[in-house]
mmCIF file of N, CA and C in Angstrom:
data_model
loop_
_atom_site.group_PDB
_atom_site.id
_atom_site.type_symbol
_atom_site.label_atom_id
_atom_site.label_comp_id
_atom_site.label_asym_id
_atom_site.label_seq_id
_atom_site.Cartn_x
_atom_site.Cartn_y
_atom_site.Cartn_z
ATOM 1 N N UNK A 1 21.142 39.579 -60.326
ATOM 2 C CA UNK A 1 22.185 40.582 -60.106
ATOM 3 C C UNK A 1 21.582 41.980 -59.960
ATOM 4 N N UNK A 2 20.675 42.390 -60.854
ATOM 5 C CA UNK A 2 19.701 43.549 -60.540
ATOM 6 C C UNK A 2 19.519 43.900 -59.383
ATOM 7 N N UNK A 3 18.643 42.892 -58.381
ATOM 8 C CA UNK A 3 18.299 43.165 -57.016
ATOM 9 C C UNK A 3 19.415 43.201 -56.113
ATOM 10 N N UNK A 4 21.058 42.807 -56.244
ATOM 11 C CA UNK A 4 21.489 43.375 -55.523
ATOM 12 C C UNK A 4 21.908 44.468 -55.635
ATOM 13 N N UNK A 5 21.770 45.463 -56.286
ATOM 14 C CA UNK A 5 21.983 47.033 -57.048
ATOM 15 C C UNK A 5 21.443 47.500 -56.487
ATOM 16 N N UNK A 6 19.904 47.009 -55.662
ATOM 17 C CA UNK A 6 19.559 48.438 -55.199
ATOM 18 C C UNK A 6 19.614 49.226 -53.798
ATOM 19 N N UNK A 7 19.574 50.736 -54.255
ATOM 20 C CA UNK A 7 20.103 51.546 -53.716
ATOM 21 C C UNK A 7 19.939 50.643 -52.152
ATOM 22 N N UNK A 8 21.390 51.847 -51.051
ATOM 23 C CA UNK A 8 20.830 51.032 -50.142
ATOM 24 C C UNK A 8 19.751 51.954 -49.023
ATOM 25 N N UNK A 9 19.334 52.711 -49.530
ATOM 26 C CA UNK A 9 17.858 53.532 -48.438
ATOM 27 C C UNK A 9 16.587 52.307 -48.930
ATOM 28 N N UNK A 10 16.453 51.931 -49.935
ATOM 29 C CA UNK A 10 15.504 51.227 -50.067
ATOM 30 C C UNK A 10 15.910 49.962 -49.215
ATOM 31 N N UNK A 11 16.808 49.534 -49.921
ATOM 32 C CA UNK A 11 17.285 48.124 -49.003
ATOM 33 C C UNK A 11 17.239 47.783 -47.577
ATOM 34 N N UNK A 12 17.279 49.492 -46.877
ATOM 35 C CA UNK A 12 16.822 49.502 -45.469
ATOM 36 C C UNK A 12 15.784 49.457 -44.991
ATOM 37 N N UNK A 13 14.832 50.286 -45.861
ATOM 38 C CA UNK A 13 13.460 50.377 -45.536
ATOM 39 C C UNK A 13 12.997 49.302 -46.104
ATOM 40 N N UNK A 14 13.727 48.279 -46.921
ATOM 41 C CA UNK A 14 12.550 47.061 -46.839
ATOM 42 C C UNK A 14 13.241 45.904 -45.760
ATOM 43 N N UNK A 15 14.106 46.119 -45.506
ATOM 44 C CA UNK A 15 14.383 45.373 -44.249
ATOM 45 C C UNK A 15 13.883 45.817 -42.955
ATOM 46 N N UNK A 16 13.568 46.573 -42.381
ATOM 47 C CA UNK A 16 13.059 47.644 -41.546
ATOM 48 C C UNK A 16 11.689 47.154 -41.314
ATOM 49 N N UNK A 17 11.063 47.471 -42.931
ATOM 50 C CA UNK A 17 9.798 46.514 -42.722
ATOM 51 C C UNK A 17 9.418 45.855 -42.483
ATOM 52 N N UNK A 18 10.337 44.778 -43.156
ATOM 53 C CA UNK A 18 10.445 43.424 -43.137
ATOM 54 C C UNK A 18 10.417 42.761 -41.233
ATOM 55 N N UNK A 19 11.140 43.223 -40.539
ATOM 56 C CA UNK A 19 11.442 43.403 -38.968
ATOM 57 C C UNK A 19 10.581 43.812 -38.498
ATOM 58 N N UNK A 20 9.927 45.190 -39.420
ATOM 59 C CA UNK A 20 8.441 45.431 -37.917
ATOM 60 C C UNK A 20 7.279 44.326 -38.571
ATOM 61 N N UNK A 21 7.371 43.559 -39.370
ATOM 62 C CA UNK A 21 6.240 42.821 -39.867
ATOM 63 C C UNK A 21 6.706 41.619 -38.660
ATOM 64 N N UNK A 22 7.465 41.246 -38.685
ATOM 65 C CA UNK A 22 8.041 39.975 -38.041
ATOM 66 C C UNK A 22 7.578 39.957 -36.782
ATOM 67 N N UNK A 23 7.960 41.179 -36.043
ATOM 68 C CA UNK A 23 7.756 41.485 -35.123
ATOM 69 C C UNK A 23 6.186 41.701 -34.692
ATOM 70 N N UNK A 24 5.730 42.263 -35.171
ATOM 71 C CA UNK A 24 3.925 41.987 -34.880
ATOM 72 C C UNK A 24 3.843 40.903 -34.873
ATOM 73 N N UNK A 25 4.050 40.328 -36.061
ATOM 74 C CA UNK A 25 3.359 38.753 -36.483
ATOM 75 C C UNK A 25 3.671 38.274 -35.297
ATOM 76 N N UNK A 26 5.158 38.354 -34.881
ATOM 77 C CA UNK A 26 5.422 37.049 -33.773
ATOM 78 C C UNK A 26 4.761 38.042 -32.434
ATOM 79 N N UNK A 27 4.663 39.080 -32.404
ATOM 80 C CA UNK A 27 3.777 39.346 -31.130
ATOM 81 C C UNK A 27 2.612 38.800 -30.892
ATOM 82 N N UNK A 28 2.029 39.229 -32.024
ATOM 83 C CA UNK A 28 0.356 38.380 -32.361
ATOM 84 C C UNK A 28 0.204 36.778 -31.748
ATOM 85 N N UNK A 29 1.005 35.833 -32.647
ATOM 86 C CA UNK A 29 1.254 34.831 -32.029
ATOM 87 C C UNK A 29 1.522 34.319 -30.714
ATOM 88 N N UNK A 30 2.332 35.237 -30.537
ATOM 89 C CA UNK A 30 2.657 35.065 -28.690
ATOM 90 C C UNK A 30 1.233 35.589 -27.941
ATOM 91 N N UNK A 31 0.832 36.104 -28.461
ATOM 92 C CA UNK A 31 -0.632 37.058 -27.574
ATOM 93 C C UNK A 31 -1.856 35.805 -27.961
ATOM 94 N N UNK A 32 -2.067 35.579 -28.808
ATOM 95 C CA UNK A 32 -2.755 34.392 -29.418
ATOM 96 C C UNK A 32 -2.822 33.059 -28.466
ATOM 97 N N UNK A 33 -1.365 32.602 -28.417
ATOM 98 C CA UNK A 33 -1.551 31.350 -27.404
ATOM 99 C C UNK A 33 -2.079 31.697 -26.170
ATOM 100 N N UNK A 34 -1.379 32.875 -25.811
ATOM 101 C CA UNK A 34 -1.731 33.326 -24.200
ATOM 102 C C UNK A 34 -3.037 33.534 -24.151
ATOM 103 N N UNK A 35 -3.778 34.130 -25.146
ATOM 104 C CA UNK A 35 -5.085 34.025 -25.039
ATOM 105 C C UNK A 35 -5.808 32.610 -25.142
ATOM 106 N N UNK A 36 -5.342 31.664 -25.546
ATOM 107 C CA UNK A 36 -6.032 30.728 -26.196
ATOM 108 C C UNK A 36 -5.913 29.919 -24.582
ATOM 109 N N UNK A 37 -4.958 30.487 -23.708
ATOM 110 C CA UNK A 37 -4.666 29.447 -22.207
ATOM 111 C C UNK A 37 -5.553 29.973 -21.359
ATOM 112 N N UNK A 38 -5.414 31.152 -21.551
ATOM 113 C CA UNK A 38 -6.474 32.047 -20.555
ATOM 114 C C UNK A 38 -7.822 31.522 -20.526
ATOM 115 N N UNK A 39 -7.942 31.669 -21.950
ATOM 116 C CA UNK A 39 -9.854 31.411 -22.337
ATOM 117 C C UNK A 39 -10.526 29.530 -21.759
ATOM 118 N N UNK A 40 -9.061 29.081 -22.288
ATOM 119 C CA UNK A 40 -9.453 27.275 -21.935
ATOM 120 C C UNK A 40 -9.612 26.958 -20.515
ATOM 121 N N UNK A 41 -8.733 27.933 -19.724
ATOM 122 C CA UNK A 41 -8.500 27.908 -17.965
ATOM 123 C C UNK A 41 -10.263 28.473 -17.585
ATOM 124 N N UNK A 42 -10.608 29.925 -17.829
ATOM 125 C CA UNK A 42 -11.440 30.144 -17.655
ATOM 126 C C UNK A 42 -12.987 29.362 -17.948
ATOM 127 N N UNK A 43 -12.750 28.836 -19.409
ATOM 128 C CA UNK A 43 -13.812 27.835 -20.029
ATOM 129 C C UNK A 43 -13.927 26.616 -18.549
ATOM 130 N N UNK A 44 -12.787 25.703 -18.032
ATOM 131 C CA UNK A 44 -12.684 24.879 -17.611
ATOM 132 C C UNK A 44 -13.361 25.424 -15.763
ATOM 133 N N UNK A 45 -13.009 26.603 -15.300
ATOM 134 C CA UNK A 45 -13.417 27.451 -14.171
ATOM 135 C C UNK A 45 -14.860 27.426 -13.955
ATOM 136 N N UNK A 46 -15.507 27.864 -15.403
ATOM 137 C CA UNK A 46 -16.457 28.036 -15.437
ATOM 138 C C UNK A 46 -17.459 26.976 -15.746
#
């Protein structure tokens, strides 16, 4: 019951966070595979 008490500027800024973390992470990931197709295409080219 505590944690839903708190204020809500915090509650934003850890959701906020929470969203730009997500958001990298899943960028990363998405950039990750694409790299991982690129490199195997090129490996296979070469």
């Amino acid at each position: 019951m505590i944690l839903i008490q708190i204020k809500n500027k915090t509650d934003l800024d850890f959701l906020a966070t929470n969203c730009f973390n997500f958001f990298i992470l899943s960028t990363f990931v998405v950039f990750k595979q694409y790299w991982n197709k690129i490199y195997y295409k090129s490996k296979i080219y070469l």
